[in-house]
Coordinates of C-alpha atoms in Angstrom, one line a residue:
M1 CA -23.8 -58.2 -23.7
S2 CA -21.7 -55.2 -25.1
Q3 CA -22.0 -52.0 -25.6
Q4 CA -19.6 -50.6 -28.0
R5 CA -18.1 -46.9 -29.4
N6 CA -17.1 -46.0 -32.5
G7 CA -17.6 -49.6 -33.4
V8 CA -15.5 -51.0 -31.1
P9 CA -15.9 -53.2 -27.4
D10 CA -16.5 -50.7 -24.2
P11 CA -14.0 -52.8 -22.0
G12 CA -15.5 -51.2 -18.8
L13 CA -18.6 -52.6 -17.2
P14 CA -21.4 -54.1 -19.9
P15 CA -25.1 -52.5 -19.1
L16 CA -26.7 -55.5 -16.5
V17 CA -29.6 -56.6 -18.5
S18 CA -30.1 -55.8 -22.4
P19 CA -31.8 -52.6 -24.0
G20 CA -33.0 -53.9 -26.9
D21 CA -36.0 -55.2 -23.8
F22 CA -36.5 -51.5 -23.3
A23 CA -38.5 -49.6 -26.5
G24 CA -36.3 -46.7 -27.6
L25 CA -33.7 -46.8 -26.3
P26 CA -30.9 -49.2 -28.5
G27 CA -29.0 -46.1 -29.2
L28 CA -29.4 -43.5 -26.8
C29 CA -27.2 -42.8 -23.9
H30 CA -30.1 -42.4 -21.2
L31 CA -29.4 -41.1 -18.0
A32 CA -31.7 -39.8 -16.7
A33 CA -33.8 -42.8 -14.5
A34 CA -34.5 -40.2 -11.9
G35 CA -36.5 -38.4 -14.1
E36 CA -37.9 -41.0 -16.4
T37 CA -36.9 -44.3 -17.6
P38 CA -37.6 -46.2 -20.8
M39 CA -40.5 -48.6 -21.2
L40 CA -40.1 -51.9 -21.6
A41 CA -40.8 -53.2 -24.8
S42 CA -43.4 -57.0 -23.3
Q43 CA -45.7 -53.8 -21.7
A44 CA -47.2 -53.4 -25.6
A45 CA -49.2 -56.4 -25.3
V46 CA -49.4 -55.4 -22.0
F47 CA -52.1 -52.9 -23.6
S48 CA -53.2 -55.2 -26.0
E49 CA -54.3 -57.5 -23.2
F50 CA -56.1 -54.6 -21.6
M51 CA -57.8 -53.5 -24.5
Q52 CA -58.9 -57.3 -25.1
D53 CA -60.1 -58.2 -21.8
K54 CA -62.0 -54.8 -22.1
A55 CA -64.4 -55.8 -24.5
R56 CA -65.3 -59.0 -22.7
G57 CA -67.6 -57.9 -20.7
M58 CA -67.7 -58.6 -16.1
G59 CA -65.8 -61.7 -17.1
G60 CA -62.7 -59.4 -18.6
R61 CA -63.0 -56.8 -16.3
E62 CA -62.9 -59.9 -13.7
R63 CA -59.5 -60.7 -15.4
I64 CA -57.6 -57.0 -15.3
Y65 CA -58.5 -56.7 -11.6
A66 CA -57.1 -60.7 -11.6
K67 CA -53.6 -58.7 -12.6
V68 CA -53.8 -55.9 -10.9
S69 CA -54.0 -58.1 -7.3
R70 CA -50.9 -60.2 -9.5
A71 CA -49.0 -56.4 -9.3
A72 CA -49.1 -56.0 -6.2
D73 CA -48.4 -59.3 -5.2
S74 CA -45.4 -59.3 -7.2
L75 CA -44.2 -55.5 -5.4
A76 CA -45.6 -57.0 -2.1
A77 CA -42.4 -59.0 -3.1
L78 CA -39.8 -57.4 -3.9
L79 CA -40.5 -55.4 -0.9
G80 CA -40.8 -58.0 1.3
C81 CA -44.2 -56.7 2.7
R82 CA -48.2 -58.7 2.8
A83 CA -49.8 -57.3 -0.2
A84 CA -52.3 -56.0 1.9
E85 CA -50.7 -53.2 2.9
L86 CA -50.5 -52.0 0.0
G87 CA -52.9 -49.7 -2.5
F88 CA -52.6 -48.2 -6.0
P89 CA -53.7 -44.3 -5.9
Q90 CA -52.4 -42.2 -8.9
N91 CA -49.6 -40.6 -7.9
V92 CA -47.4 -39.4 -4.1
A93 CA -49.6 -35.9 -3.6
Q94 CA -53.1 -37.6 -3.6
A95 CA -52.3 -40.3 -1.2
V96 CA -50.0 -37.9 1.9
N97 CA -53.0 -35.6 1.4
L98 CA -54.5 -39.1 2.6
V99 CA -52.3 -39.8 5.7
A100 CA -52.1 -36.2 6.1
R101 CA -55.8 -35.2 6.4
G102 CA -56.3 -37.3 8.5
I103 CA -54.0 -36.3 11.6
D104 CA -56.1 -34.5 13.8
A105 CA -53.8 -33.1 16.2
A106 CA -54.0 -29.2 17.2
G107 CA -50.8 -27.7 18.4
G108 CA -48.4 -30.3 16.3
N109 CA -46.0 -30.3 13.7
V110 CA -44.6 -31.9 11.4
V111 CA -41.0 -31.9 10.8
M112 CA -39.3 -32.7 7.2
P113 CA -36.2 -31.1 5.1
Q114 CA -36.8 -27.8 3.7
W115 CA -35.2 -29.3 -0.2
E116 CA -38.0 -31.8 0.5
Y117 CA -40.4 -33.0 -3.3
P118 CA -43.6 -30.9 -3.5
S119 CA -45.5 -34.1 -3.4
V120 CA -44.0 -34.5 -0.1
L121 CA -43.8 -30.9 1.1
Y122 CA -47.0 -28.9 0.0
P123 CA -50.7 -31.2 1.5
W124 CA -49.2 -30.8 5.2
R125 CA -49.4 -27.3 4.7
T126 CA -53.0 -27.0 2.7
G127 CA -54.5 -30.1 3.5
T128 CA -53.4 -29.6 8.0
D129 CA -53.0 -26.6 10.5
L130 CA -49.7 -28.9 11.7
E131 CA -47.0 -26.6 12.1
I132 CA -44.6 -27.4 9.6
R133 CA -40.9 -27.4 10.7
L134 CA -38.3 -27.7 8.2
V135 CA -34.9 -28.8 8.3
T136 CA -32.5 -26.8 7.3
S137 CA -28.7 -27.5 6.0
P138 CA -26.1 -26.0 4.1
D139 CA -24.9 -28.4 1.7
H140 CA -29.0 -29.6 1.7
L141 CA -27.2 -33.0 3.4
M142 CA -29.3 -34.7 5.7
D143 CA -28.3 -35.2 9.9
P144 CA -30.1 -36.8 11.8
Q145 CA -29.2 -35.0 14.8
R146 CA -30.5 -31.5 13.4
Y147 CA -34.2 -33.9 13.6
A148 CA -34.1 -34.4 16.5
D149 CA -32.7 -31.6 18.0
T150 CA -36.5 -30.0 17.0
V151 CA -38.6 -32.6 17.5
D152 CA -41.3 -33.6 20.7
G153 CA -43.6 -34.0 21.9
R154 CA -46.5 -32.8 20.4
T155 CA -44.0 -33.4 16.7
R156 CA -46.6 -36.3 14.9
A157 CA -44.7 -36.8 11.1
I158 CA -41.1 -37.2 10.6
V159 CA -41.3 -36.6 6.6
T160 CA -38.3 -37.7 4.4
S161 CA -37.4 -39.0 1.3
L162 CA -35.2 -42.0 1.2
V163 CA -32.9 -40.3 -1.3
S164 CA -33.5 -36.8 -2.1
Y165 CA -34.4 -36.1 -5.6
Y166 CA -32.4 -33.1 -5.4
T167 CA -28.6 -34.1 -3.9
G168 CA -29.2 -38.5 -4.0
E169 CA -28.4 -38.2 -0.6
L170 CA -29.0 -42.1 0.7
I171 CA -30.4 -41.7 4.3
D172 CA -30.5 -44.8 6.9
L173 CA -33.6 -44.9 8.0
S174 CA -33.0 -46.7 11.3
E175 CA -32.0 -43.5 12.5
Y176 CA -34.8 -41.7 11.2
R177 CA -37.3 -44.5 13.0
A178 CA -35.1 -44.2 16.3
I179 CA -35.6 -40.5 16.3
A180 CA -39.7 -41.1 15.1
D181 CA -40.0 -43.4 17.8
S182 CA -38.4 -41.3 20.9
C183 CA -41.5 -38.2 20.3
G184 CA -44.3 -41.1 19.4
A185 CA -44.3 -39.6 16.2
M186 CA -45.0 -41.6 12.5
L187 CA -42.3 -41.5 9.8
V188 CA -43.8 -41.0 6.4
V189 CA -41.4 -42.0 3.8
D190 CA -41.6 -41.1 -0.3
V191 CA -38.9 -43.8 -1.6
S192 CA -39.3 -42.7 -5.5
Q193 CA -35.7 -42.6 -6.0
T194 CA -34.8 -46.0 -4.1
L195 CA -38.0 -48.3 -4.9
G196 CA -36.2 -50.2 -8.5
V197 CA -32.4 -49.6 -7.8
A198 CA -32.1 -49.7 -4.2
G199 CA -32.7 -52.5 -1.4
F200 CA -34.2 -51.3 1.7
D201 CA -36.7 -52.4 5.4
I202 CA -40.0 -51.0 4.4
T203 CA -41.4 -52.3 7.8
L204 CA -39.1 -49.1 9.4
T205 CA -41.2 -46.5 8.0
D206 CA -45.8 -46.3 8.8
F207 CA -45.8 -44.9 5.5
A208 CA -44.6 -45.2 2.2
F209 CA -45.4 -43.8 -1.2
S210 CA -43.8 -44.2 -4.9
C211 CA -44.1 -42.8 -8.5
G212 CA -44.1 -45.7 -10.8
Y213 CA -42.5 -44.4 -13.8
K214 CA -39.1 -44.5 -12.2
W215 CA -36.7 -46.8 -11.1
A216 CA -39.9 -49.5 -11.1
L217 CA -39.9 -49.7 -15.0
G218 CA -44.1 -48.5 -15.2
T219 CA -46.0 -45.3 -16.3
H220 CA -48.0 -42.0 -14.7
G221 CA -51.3 -43.2 -13.6
A222 CA -49.6 -45.8 -10.4
G223 CA -48.8 -44.5 -7.7
I224 CA -47.4 -46.7 -5.2
A225 CA -48.7 -46.7 -1.5
Y226 CA -47.8 -48.4 1.8
C227 CA -49.3 -48.6 5.3
N228 CA -47.9 -50.8 8.2
A229 CA -50.2 -52.9 9.8
D230 CA -48.4 -53.5 12.4
R231 CA -47.0 -50.1 13.0
Q232 CA -50.7 -48.5 11.6
P233 CA -53.4 -51.1 12.4
D234 CA -56.5 -48.7 12.5
W235 CA -55.3 -46.5 9.7
Q236 CA -58.2 -45.3 7.7
P237 CA -58.1 -42.4 5.7
R238 CA -61.1 -39.3 6.0
E239 CA -61.9 -39.4 2.6
S240 CA -63.1 -42.8 1.0
G241 CA -65.4 -44.3 -1.8
W242 CA -67.2 -47.1 -3.6
T243 CA -63.1 -49.0 -3.5
S244 CA -62.3 -48.2 -0.2
A245 CA -65.5 -49.5 2.0
A246 CA -67.3 -52.6 2.3
W247 CA -70.7 -53.0 -0.7
V248 CA -73.8 -52.4 0.3
D249 CA -76.6 -53.1 -1.9
A250 CA -78.5 -50.2 -3.5
D251 CA -82.0 -51.4 -1.8
V252 CA -80.3 -51.2 1.4
R253 CA -77.9 -48.6 1.2
D254 CA -77.4 -45.7 4.5
T255 CA -75.4 -43.4 5.1
T256 CA -73.2 -46.1 7.2
V257 CA -69.5 -46.5 5.5
T258 CA -68.0 -49.2 6.5
P259 CA -64.2 -48.7 5.3
V260 CA -62.1 -51.4 3.9
R261 CA -59.1 -52.6 6.0
D262 CA -56.1 -53.2 3.0
G263 CA -54.5 -50.9 0.3
R264 CA -57.6 -49.8 -1.4
R265 CA -57.7 -46.9 0.8
F266 CA -55.9 -45.5 -0.7
E267 CA -57.7 -46.1 -4.4
L268 CA -61.3 -43.6 -3.4
G269 CA -62.3 -45.1 -6.9
N270 CA -61.2 -47.7 -9.4
P271 CA -57.3 -47.7 -9.7
A272 CA -55.9 -46.6 -13.2
A273 CA -55.7 -50.8 -13.8
L274 CA -53.8 -50.8 -17.1
C275 CA -50.9 -48.5 -15.1
V276 CA -51.6 -50.9 -12.5
Q277 CA -50.9 -53.2 -15.3
I278 CA -47.6 -52.0 -16.9
L279 CA -46.3 -51.6 -13.4
G280 CA -46.2 -55.0 -12.1
N281 CA -45.0 -55.8 -15.8
G282 CA -41.9 -53.9 -14.7
I283 CA -41.5 -54.8 -11.2
D284 CA -41.7 -58.9 -12.0
Y285 CA -38.4 -57.6 -15.3
L286 CA -36.3 -56.2 -12.0
R287 CA -37.6 -59.4 -10.1
A288 CA -36.4 -61.3 -12.5
S289 CA -33.0 -59.1 -12.7
G290 CA -32.0 -59.2 -9.0
L291 CA -32.0 -56.4 -6.9
A292 CA -29.4 -56.8 -5.0
R293 CA -27.3 -57.0 -9.0
I294 CA -29.0 -53.9 -10.0
E295 CA -28.2 -52.1 -6.8
S296 CA -24.1 -53.2 -7.0
H297 CA -25.1 -52.6 -11.4
V298 CA -26.1 -49.0 -10.6
R299 CA -23.2 -48.4 -6.9
A300 CA -20.7 -48.6 -9.8
L301 CA -21.6 -46.6 -12.0
T302 CA -22.7 -43.9 -10.0
D303 CA -18.6 -44.5 -8.3
V304 CA -17.7 -43.9 -11.1
L305 CA -19.0 -40.8 -11.6
W306 CA -19.0 -39.7 -8.4
T307 CA -15.2 -39.9 -8.9
E308 CA -14.6 -38.2 -12.2
L309 CA -16.8 -35.3 -12.5
D310 CA -15.6 -34.2 -8.9
A311 CA -12.2 -35.0 -10.9
R312 CA -13.1 -32.2 -13.0
G313 CA -13.9 -29.9 -10.8
M314 CA -18.1 -29.8 -10.5
D315 CA -20.6 -28.4 -7.7
M316 CA -20.9 -31.8 -6.4
L317 CA -24.3 -32.3 -4.4
T318 CA -24.8 -35.6 -4.1
P319 CA -22.1 -36.9 -1.1
A320 CA -18.9 -38.3 -1.7
D321 CA -19.8 -41.3 0.1
S322 CA -20.5 -44.1 -1.6
G323 CA -22.8 -45.5 1.6
K324 CA -24.8 -42.8 0.8
R325 CA -25.7 -42.8 -2.7
A326 CA -27.9 -44.5 -4.9
G327 CA -28.9 -43.9 -7.9
I328 CA -27.8 -40.3 -8.7
V329 CA -25.3 -38.5 -9.2
A330 CA -26.0 -34.4 -9.1
F331 CA -23.6 -31.3 -9.9
N332 CA -24.7 -27.1 -9.3
V333 CA -24.4 -25.0 -12.7
D334 CA -25.6 -21.5 -13.1
D335 CA -28.0 -22.1 -16.5
E336 CA -29.3 -25.7 -16.4
S337 CA -30.9 -25.0 -19.7
R338 CA -27.9 -24.2 -22.2
W339 CA -26.8 -27.2 -19.5
R340 CA -29.3 -29.6 -21.0
R341 CA -29.3 -28.1 -24.8
G342 CA -25.1 -29.1 -24.3
L343 CA -25.6 -32.7 -22.9
E344 CA -28.4 -32.7 -25.9
A345 CA -26.2 -32.0 -28.0
H346 CA -23.5 -33.9 -27.8
G347 CA -25.9 -37.7 -27.1
V348 CA -27.1 -37.4 -23.8
L349 CA -29.5 -37.7 -21.8
A350 CA -29.6 -36.9 -18.1
W351 CA -32.4 -34.6 -16.3
T352 CA -31.8 -30.8 -15.6
G353 CA -33.8 -28.6 -12.8
D354 CA -33.8 -26.7 -9.7
K355 CA -30.1 -25.2 -10.7
R356 CA -28.6 -28.7 -11.1
V357 CA -27.5 -31.1 -13.6
R358 CA -29.2 -35.4 -12.1
I359 CA -27.3 -38.0 -13.9
S360 CA -29.0 -41.0 -12.9
P361 CA -28.6 -45.1 -14.6
H362 CA -30.4 -47.7 -14.6
L363 CA -29.6 -51.5 -15.4
Y364 CA -30.0 -51.2 -18.8
N365 CA -26.7 -48.4 -18.8
G366 CA -23.2 -49.6 -18.6
M367 CA -20.0 -48.0 -18.4
A368 CA -19.8 -46.7 -22.1
D369 CA -22.5 -44.1 -21.4
V370 CA -20.4 -43.3 -18.2
R371 CA -17.8 -41.8 -20.4
L372 CA -19.9 -40.5 -22.9
A373 CA -21.3 -38.7 -20.2
L374 CA -18.1 -37.8 -18.8
E375 CA -17.0 -36.0 -22.0
A376 CA -19.6 -34.6 -22.8
V377 CA -19.6 -32.9 -19.8
E378 CA -16.3 -31.8 -20.4
A379 CA -17.3 -30.7 -23.4
V380 CA -20.1 -27.7 -21.7
Q381 CA -17.3 -27.1 -18.9
G382 CA -15.2 -26.0 -21.5
G383 CA -18.1 -23.7 -23.0
A384 CA -18.3 -21.7 -20.0
G385 CA -15.6 -22.2 -17.3
K386 CA -15.7 -24.8 -14.4
G387 CA -18.5 -26.2 -13.3
R388 CA -20.5 -24.0 -14.1

């Protein structure tokens, strides 16, 4: 399949999948996967089936949660872990809070980058008495040596994103695993900007979290939480609810709580079953498309984007090294609102914020989208000077 531009087939790389598989996508230059992805058209049937199941009493409820379990199985197959290690909190912030609040370490510290996403940073401030050591860098790029120099024997957790929402930098997880092991700390990783666009070894982490509505092709309400059963066999959150504890009948119930030993630890009540089923549909689509193929396809698009944007004098945030990128290419701007308006006026949907523009193609994009984005950048750039 090839995209067309002005009625002429684009000679470059076509989308990996049909844009028609996604609701509302055909005709759009959608380069904002790091913020939101469009929903799959097939997810309408998921909603319809859910409505039917919800109307059918206990049997319908059993079918609903059987589908939730299948979503966990599919996600585990994509990630290369066990389904019992996965849970579905509402979002990343909720899951990080559960982990942070479970650490009882007076005088301890946690180490993370200064530009970490708030959902990953703030729970350590509001939920613990740990000292937060922020690693800084003038270019906002990761440096393992800075981490090694910052940790000590009281470090309880190293916290980072596998791909930075801000710069788009992809780190080498094994380097941070080694640093965590050197001081006996946990490695807690946000993989929201990686899951669905690049492969990684989740077993290097103690805990990993992701939203479901970006590259994973799900929607809001179903986050993803992973607890490494081999590295954290005894972990339990301080919070609990009916789904995260063994059921006890009302006539014999007392104050005893027996926590479950699987991913339901992250689900203090009913998970958002419809959202989880929608996420499972997206994960199935990614697996059918092939994660390695997706990664190769998106890397080809981002390589052109980075090279061409740099050649146009943009103030690049994303590293030049292709091996340190996944699906995001970002550059600094002075007036992010003007850039959003300008790009959208030229038919390009990107993402702006933090005084930067972030362009992020996915499997439904082709080189025609990249060329259209570069033309739009040139037009907006020309209105206010280089890179601004």
